[in-house]
GROMACS .gro file of C-alpha atoms in nm:
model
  386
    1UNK     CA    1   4.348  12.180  13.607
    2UNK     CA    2   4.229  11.968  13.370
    3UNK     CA    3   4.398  12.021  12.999
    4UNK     CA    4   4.278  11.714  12.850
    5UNK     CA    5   4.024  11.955  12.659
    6UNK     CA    6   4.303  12.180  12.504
    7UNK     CA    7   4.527  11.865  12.412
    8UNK     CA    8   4.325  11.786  12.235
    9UNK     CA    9   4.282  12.114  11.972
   10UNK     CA   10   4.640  11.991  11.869
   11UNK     CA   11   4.840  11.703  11.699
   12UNK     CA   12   5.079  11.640  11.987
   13UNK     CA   13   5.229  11.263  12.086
   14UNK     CA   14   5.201  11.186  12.395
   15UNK     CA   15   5.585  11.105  12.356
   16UNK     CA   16   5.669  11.422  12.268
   17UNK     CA   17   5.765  11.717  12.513
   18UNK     CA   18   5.738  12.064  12.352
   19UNK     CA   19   5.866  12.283  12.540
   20UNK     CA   20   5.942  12.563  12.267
   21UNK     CA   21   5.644  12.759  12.168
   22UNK     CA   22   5.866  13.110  12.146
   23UNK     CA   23   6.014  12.993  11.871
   24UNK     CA   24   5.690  12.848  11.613
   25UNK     CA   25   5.356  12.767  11.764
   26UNK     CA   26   5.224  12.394  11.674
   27UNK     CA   27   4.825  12.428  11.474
   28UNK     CA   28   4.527  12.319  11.600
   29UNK     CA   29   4.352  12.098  11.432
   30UNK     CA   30   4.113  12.389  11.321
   31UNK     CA   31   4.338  12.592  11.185
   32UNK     CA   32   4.516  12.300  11.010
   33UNK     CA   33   4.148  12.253  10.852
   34UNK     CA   34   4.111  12.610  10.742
   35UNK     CA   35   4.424  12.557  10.558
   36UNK     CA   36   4.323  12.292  10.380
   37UNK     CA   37   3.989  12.372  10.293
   38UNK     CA   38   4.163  12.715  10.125
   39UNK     CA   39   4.361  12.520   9.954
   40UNK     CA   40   4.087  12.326   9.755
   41UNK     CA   41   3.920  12.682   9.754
   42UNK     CA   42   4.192  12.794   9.509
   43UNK     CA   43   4.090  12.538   9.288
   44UNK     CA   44   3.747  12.676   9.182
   45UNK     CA   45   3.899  13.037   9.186
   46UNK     CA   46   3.506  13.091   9.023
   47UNK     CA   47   3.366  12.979   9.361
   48UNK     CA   48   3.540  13.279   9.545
   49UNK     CA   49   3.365  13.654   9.598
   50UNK     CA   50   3.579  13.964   9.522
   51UNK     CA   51   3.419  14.027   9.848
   52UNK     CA   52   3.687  13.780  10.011
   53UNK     CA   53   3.984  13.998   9.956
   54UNK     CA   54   3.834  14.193  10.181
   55UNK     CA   55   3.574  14.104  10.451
   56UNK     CA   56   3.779  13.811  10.609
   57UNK     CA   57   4.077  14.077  10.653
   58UNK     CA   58   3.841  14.278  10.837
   59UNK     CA   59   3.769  14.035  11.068
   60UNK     CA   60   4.104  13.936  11.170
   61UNK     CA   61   4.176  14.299  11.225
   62UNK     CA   62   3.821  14.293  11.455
   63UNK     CA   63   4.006  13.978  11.617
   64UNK     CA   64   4.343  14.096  11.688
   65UNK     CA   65   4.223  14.444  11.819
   66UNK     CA   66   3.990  14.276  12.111
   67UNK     CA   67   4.347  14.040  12.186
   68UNK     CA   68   4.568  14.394  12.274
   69UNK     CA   69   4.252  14.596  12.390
   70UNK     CA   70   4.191  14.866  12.086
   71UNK     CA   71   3.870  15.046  12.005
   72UNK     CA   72   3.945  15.121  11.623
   73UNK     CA   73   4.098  14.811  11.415
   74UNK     CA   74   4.178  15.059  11.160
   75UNK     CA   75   4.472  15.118  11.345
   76UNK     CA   76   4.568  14.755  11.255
   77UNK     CA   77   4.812  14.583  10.939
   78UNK     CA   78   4.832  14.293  10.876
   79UNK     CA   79   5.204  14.237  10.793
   80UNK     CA   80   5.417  13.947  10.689
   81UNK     CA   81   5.684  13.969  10.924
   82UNK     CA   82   5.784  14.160  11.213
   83UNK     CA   83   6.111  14.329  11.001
   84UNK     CA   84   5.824  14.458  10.776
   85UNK     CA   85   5.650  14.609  11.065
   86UNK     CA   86   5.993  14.796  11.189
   87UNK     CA   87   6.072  14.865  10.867
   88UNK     CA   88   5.776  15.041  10.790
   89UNK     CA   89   5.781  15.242  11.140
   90UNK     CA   90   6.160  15.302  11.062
   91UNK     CA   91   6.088  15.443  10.717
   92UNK     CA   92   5.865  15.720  10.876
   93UNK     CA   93   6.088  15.863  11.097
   94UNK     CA   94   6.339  16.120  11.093
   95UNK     CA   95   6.630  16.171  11.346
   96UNK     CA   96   6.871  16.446  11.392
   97UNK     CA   97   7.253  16.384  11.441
   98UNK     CA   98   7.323  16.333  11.838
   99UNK     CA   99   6.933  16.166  11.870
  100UNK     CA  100   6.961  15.818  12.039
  101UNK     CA  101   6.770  15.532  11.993
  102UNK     CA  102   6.735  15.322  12.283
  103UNK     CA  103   6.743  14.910  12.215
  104UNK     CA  104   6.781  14.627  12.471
  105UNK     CA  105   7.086  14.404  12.499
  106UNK     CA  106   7.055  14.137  12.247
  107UNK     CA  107   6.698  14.218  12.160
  108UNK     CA  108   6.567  13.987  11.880
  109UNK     CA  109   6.769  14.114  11.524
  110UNK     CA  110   6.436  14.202  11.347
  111UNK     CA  111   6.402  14.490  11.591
  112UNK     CA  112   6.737  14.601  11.564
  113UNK     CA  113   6.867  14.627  11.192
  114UNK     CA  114   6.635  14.867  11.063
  115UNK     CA  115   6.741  15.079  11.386
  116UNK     CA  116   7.133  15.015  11.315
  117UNK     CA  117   7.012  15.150  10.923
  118UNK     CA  118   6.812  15.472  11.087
  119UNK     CA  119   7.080  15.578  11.287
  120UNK     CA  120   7.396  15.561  11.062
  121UNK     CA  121   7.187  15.720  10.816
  122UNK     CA  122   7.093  16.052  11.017
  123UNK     CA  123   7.450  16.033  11.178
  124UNK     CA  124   7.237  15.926  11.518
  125UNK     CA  125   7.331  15.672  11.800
  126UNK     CA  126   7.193  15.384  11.947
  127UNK     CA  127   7.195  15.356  12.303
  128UNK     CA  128   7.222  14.979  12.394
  129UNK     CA  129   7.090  14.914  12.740
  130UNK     CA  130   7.277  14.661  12.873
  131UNK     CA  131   7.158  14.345  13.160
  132UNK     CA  132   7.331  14.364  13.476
  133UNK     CA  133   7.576  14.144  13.589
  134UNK     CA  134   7.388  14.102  13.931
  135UNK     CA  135   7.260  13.764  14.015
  136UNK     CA  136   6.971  13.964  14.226
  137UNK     CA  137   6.735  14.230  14.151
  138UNK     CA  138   6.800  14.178  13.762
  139UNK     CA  139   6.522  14.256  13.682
  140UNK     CA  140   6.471  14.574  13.861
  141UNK     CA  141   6.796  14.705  13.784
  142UNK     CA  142   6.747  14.671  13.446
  143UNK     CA  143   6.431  14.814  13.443
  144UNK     CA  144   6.567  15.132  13.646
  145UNK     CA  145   6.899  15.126  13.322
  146UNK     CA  146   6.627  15.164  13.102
  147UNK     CA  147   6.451  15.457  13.247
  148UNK     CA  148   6.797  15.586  13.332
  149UNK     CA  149   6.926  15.601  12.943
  150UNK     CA  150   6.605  15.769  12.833
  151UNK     CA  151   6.690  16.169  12.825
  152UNK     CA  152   6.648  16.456  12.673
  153UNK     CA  153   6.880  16.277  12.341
  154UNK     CA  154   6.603  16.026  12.293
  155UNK     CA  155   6.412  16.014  12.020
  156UNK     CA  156   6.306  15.669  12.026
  157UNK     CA  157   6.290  15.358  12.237
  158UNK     CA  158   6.302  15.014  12.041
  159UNK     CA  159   6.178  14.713  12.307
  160UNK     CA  160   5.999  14.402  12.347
  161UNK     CA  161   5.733  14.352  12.647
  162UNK     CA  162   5.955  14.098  12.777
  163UNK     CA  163   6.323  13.972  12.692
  164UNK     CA  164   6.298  13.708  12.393
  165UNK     CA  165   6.588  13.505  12.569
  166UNK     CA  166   6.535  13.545  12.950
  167UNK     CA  167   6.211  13.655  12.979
  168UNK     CA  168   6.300  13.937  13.211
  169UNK     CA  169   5.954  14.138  13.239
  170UNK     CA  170   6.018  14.473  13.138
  171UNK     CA  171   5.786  14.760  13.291
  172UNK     CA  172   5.615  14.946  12.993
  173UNK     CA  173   5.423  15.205  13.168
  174UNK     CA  174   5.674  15.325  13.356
  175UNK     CA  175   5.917  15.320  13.048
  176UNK     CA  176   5.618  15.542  12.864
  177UNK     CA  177   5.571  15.743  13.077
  178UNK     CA  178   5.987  15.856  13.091
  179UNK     CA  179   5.946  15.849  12.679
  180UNK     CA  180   5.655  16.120  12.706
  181UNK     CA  181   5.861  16.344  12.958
  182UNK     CA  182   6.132  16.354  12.649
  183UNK     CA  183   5.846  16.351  12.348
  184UNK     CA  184   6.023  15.991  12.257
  185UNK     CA  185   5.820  15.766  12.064
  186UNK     CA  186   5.834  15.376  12.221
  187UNK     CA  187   5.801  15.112  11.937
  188UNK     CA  188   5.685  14.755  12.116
  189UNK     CA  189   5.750  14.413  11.949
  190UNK     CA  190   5.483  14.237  12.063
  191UNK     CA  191   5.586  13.919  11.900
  192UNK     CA  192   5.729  13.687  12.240
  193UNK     CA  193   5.400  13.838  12.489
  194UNK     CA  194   5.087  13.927  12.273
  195UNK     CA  195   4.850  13.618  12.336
  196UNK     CA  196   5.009  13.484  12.626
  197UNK     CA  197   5.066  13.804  12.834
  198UNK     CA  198   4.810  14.054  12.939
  199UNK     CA  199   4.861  14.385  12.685
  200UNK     CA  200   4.672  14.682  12.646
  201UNK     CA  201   4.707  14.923  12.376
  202UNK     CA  202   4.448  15.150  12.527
  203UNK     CA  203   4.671  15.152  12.891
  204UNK     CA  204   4.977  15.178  12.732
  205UNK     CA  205   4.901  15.395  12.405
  206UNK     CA  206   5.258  15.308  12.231
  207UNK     CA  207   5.369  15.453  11.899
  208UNK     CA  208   5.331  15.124  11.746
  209UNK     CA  209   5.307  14.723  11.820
  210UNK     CA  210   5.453  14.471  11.604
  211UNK     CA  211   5.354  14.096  11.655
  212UNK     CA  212   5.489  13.825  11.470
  213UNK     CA  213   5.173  13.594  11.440
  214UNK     CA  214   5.329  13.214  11.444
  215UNK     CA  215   5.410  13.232  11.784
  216UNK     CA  216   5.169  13.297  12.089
  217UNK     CA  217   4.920  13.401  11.811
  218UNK     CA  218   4.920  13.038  11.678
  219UNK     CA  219   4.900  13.144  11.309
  220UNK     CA  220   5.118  12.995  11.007
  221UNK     CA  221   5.473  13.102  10.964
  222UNK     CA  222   5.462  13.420  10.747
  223UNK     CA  223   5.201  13.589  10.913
  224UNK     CA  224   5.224  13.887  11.137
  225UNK     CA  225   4.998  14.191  11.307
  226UNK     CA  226   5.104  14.571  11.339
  227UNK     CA  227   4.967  14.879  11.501
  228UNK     CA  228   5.000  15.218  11.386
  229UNK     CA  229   4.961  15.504  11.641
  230UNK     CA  230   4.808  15.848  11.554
  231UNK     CA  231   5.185  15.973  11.458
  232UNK     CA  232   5.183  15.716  11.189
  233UNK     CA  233   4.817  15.819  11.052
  234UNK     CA  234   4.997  16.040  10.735
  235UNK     CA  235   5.320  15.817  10.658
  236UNK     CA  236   5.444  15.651  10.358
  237UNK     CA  237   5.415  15.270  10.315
  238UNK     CA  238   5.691  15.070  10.193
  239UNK     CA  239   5.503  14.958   9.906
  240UNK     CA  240   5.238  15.085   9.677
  241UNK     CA  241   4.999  14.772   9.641
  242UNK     CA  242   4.645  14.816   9.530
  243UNK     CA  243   4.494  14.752   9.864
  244UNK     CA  244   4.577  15.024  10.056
  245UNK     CA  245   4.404  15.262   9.798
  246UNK     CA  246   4.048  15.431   9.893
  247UNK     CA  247   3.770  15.238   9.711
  248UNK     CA  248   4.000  14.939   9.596
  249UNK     CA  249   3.709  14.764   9.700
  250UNK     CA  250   3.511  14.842   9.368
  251UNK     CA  251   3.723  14.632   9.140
  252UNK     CA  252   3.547  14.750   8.877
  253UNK     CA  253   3.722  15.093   8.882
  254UNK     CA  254   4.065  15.018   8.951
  255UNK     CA  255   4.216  15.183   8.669
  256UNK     CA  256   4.086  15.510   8.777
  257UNK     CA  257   4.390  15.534   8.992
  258UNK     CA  258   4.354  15.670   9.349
  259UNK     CA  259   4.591  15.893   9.500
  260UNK     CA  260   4.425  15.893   9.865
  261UNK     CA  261   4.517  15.593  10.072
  262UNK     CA  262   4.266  15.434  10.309
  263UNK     CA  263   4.227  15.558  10.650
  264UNK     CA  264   4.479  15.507  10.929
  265UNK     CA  265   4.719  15.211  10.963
  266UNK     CA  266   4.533  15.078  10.627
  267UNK     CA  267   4.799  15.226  10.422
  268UNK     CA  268   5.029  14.991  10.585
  269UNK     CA  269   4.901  14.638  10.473
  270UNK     CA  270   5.133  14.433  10.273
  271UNK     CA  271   5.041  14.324   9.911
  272UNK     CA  272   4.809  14.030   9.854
  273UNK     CA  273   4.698  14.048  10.256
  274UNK     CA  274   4.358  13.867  10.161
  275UNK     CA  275   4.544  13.604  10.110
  276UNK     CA  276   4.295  13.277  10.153
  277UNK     CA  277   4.512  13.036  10.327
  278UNK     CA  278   4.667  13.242  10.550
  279UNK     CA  279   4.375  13.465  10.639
  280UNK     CA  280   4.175  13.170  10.694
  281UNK     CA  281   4.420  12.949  10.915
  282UNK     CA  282   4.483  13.350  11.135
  283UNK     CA  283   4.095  13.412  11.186
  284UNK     CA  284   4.074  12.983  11.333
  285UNK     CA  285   4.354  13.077  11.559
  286UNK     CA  286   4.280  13.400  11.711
  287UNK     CA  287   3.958  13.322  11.795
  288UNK     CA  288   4.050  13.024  12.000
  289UNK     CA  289   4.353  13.270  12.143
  290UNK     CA  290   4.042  13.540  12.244
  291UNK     CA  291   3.881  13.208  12.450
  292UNK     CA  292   4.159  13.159  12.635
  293UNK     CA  293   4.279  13.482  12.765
  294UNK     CA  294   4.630  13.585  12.816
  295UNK     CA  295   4.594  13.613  13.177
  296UNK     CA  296   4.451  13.220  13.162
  297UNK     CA  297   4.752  13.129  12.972
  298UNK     CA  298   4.988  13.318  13.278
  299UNK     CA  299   4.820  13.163  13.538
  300UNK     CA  300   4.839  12.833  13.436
  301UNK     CA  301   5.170  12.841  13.294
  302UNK     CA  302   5.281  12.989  13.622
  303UNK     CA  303   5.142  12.684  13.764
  304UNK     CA  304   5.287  12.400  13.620
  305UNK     CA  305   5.609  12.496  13.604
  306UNK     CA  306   5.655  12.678  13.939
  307UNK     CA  307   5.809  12.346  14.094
  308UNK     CA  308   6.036  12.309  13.822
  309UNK     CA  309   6.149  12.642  13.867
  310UNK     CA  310   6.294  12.603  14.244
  311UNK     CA  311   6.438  12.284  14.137
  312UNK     CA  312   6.638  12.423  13.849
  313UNK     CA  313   6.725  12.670  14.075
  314UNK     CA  314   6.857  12.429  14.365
  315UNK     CA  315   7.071  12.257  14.097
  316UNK     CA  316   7.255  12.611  14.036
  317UNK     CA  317   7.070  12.690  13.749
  318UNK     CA  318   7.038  13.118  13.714
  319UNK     CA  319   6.643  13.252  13.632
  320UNK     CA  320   6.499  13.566  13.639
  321UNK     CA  321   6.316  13.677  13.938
  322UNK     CA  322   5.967  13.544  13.893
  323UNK     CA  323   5.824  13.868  14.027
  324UNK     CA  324   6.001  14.029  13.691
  325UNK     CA  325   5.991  13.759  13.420
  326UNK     CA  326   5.697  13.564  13.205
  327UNK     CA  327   5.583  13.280  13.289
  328UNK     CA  328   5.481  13.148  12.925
  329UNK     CA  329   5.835  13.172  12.845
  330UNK     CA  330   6.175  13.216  13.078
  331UNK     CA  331   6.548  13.181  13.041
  332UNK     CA  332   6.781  12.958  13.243
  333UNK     CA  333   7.180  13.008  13.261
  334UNK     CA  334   7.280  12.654  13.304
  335UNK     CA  335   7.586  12.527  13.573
  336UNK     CA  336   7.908  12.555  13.442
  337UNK     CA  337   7.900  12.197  13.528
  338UNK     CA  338   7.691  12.146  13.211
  339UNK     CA  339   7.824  12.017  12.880
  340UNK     CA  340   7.572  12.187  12.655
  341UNK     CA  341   7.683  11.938  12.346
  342UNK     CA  342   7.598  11.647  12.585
  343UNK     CA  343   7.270  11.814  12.748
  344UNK     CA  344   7.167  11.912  12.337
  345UNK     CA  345   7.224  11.532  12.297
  346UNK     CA  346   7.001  11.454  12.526
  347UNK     CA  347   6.732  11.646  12.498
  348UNK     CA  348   6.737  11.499  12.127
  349UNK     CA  349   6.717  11.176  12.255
  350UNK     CA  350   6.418  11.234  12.524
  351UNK     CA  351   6.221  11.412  12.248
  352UNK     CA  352   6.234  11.713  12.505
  353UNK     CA  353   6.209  12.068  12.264
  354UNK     CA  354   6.353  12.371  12.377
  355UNK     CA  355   6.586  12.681  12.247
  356UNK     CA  356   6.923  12.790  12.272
  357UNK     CA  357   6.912  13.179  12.256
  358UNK     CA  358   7.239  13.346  12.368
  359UNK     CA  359   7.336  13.256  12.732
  360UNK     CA  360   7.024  13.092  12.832
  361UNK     CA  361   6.851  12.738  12.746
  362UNK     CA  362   6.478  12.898  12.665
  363UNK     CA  363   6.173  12.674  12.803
  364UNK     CA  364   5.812  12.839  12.688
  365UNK     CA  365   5.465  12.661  12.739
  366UNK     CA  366   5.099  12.679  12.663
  367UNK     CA  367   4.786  12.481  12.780
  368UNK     CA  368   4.901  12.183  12.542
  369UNK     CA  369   5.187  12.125  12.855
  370UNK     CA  370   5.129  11.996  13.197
  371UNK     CA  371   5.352  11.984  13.503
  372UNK     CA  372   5.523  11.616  13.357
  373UNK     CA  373   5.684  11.815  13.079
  374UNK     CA  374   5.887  12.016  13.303
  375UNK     CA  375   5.946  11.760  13.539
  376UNK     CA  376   6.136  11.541  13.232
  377UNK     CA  377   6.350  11.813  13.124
  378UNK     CA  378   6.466  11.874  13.505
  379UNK     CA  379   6.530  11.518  13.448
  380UNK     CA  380   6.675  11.447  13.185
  381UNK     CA  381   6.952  11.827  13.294
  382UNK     CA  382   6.993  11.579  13.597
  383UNK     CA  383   7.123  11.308  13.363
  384UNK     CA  384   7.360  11.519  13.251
  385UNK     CA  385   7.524  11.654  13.543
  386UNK     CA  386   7.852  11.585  13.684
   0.00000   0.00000   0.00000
């Protein structure tokens, strides 16, 4: 396949290998240009419509609802950060002591604080499902834990679509379809899949979806997406900001204060969420996100780094199961062999970029890789070897 044509949306040296998308997204050029030109925007502040608080946010909404398959973007916030999306789903629920909440092992901390806070506060539990220990069949055995720990006691289940670390693939309709047996709401962070991994709000109908946007979404850092299901539709925000108000539109009359909130997740959207940069540099990003397809992005990810995959497994590295992981982003327990100081160094010194999360060395990619980026990181783990 021929990626010369999505190189070049991006600022990347040829000397550089970046193998570390899951943790901040590089810009296209575009969106580096929509920046910009809202920058000098700002500085004619007389230039700008009231109707750009507005009309632009409504687009992105239009934008990110055609990424995870939704009919009504009403049902969309735009958010700041993924704790703000928990933290808003967290503040409209109620538990009773004994309810669990079921979380992952070692899910990402921004979808598990504001559970820890729930749950000590209504005398609760959280039910951590933990990975197995089994070198085979991860996958599916934690997959079957999952739908295991969810019983009668559940009152919610906290997950991403895949593991932020490993990648482990976890099975969402099966996992709904347990939480509806028990009347369980299922909270998704969307943040490591959405934009690289086929998702479907309509299929899967979760309570809510929370996407941080710098990541697969290719936004700037500070940006973020949420969807609020129909149990969400009479909550309380977790601020009061002009915005969410019906008719805040007609500036005008914004001292006839309004005690009706918009419609739906509208309520939701953080303060100052028409904000010109930011909504400018989101709207340049998704749409190139929508061209691509998150099926594209598997398929080709899958592709060039398939290879690199049975090698790093030949040299005693430990990966998920490719029938049960991502292929835009996977885990890999390194040999005990390793010295992870020495391979670190390395890496620095190869300009090869990847993360450290927990037990595993993290490689994600994009259509800015090719094949040769994976093939110098096997490399340069080679060098390193004893």
């Amino acid at each position: 396949m021929d990626t010369s044509q999505h190189k070049d949306l991006f600022y990347i040296p040829e000397d550089i290998c970046y193998l570390n998308t899951a943790s901040l997204s590089p810009s296209f050029k575009a969106v580096e240009k929509a920046g910009i030109d809202a920058v000098l925007q700002k500085s004619r502040p007389y230039l700008i419509p009231s109707s750009d608080f507005f009309d632009p946010v409504i687009e992105l909404k239009k934008r990110f609802a055609q990424i995870i398959e939704l009919d009504d973007y009403e049902r969309i916030a735009t958010i700041p950060s993924v704790s703000y999306g928990i933290a808003t789903v967290a503040k409209n629920i109620k538990l009773n002591p004994g309810d669990t909440v079921v979380l992952m092992q070692e899910q990402f901390p921004s979808n598990y604080y504001s559970w820890k806070k729930l749950t000590d506060t209504y005398k609760a539990q959280l039910k951590i499902v933990e990975a197995p220990k089994s070198k085979t069949n991860r996958g599916k055995l934690w997959n079957e834990a999952i739908l295991e720990a969810i019983d009668e006691s559940t009152a919610v289940v906290a997950m991403g679509h895949i593991h932020w670390s490993s990648g482990t693939l976890f099975d969402l309709m099966a996992i709904r379809a347990k939480t509806r047996q028990h009347n369980a709401l299922m909270i998704i962070d969307g943040s490591q899949s959405v934009g690289a991994l086929p998702f479907s709000v309509k299929e899967l109908q979760p309570d809510a979806l929370i996407c941080a946007g710098y990541k697969w979404l290719f936004g700037p850092y500070g940006c973020g997406y949420a969807y609020y299901g129909p149990y969400f539709d009479h909550g309380e925000p977790l601020e009061e900001n002009w915005t969410n108000r019906l008719d805040s539109h007609k500036l005008p009359d914004l001292t006839q204060y309004q005690s009706e909130y918009k419609p739906l997740a509208n309520r939701y959207v953080m303060g100052e969420s028409g904000s010109f940069i930011y909504v400018k540099m989101q709207l340049e990003a998704l749409k190139q996100v929508i061209s691509w397809t998150p099926k594209a992005v598997q398929a080709y990810c899958k592709e060039i780094s398939a290879k690199a995959v049975k090698e790093l497994r030949d040299l005693g590295c430990e990966i998920e199961a490719d029938d049960y992981r991502s292929h835009h982003l996977f885990g890999l327990k390194l040999p005990e062999t390793v010295d992870i100081k020495i391979f670190k160094k390395a890496l620095s010194e190869h300009s090869i970029f990847v993360s450290f999360r927990g037990a595993y060395a993290r490689l994600s990619c994009h259509f800015f890789n090719t094949e040769k980026d994976f093939e110098k990181f096997v490399m340069c783990l080679k060098s390193v070897m004893k």
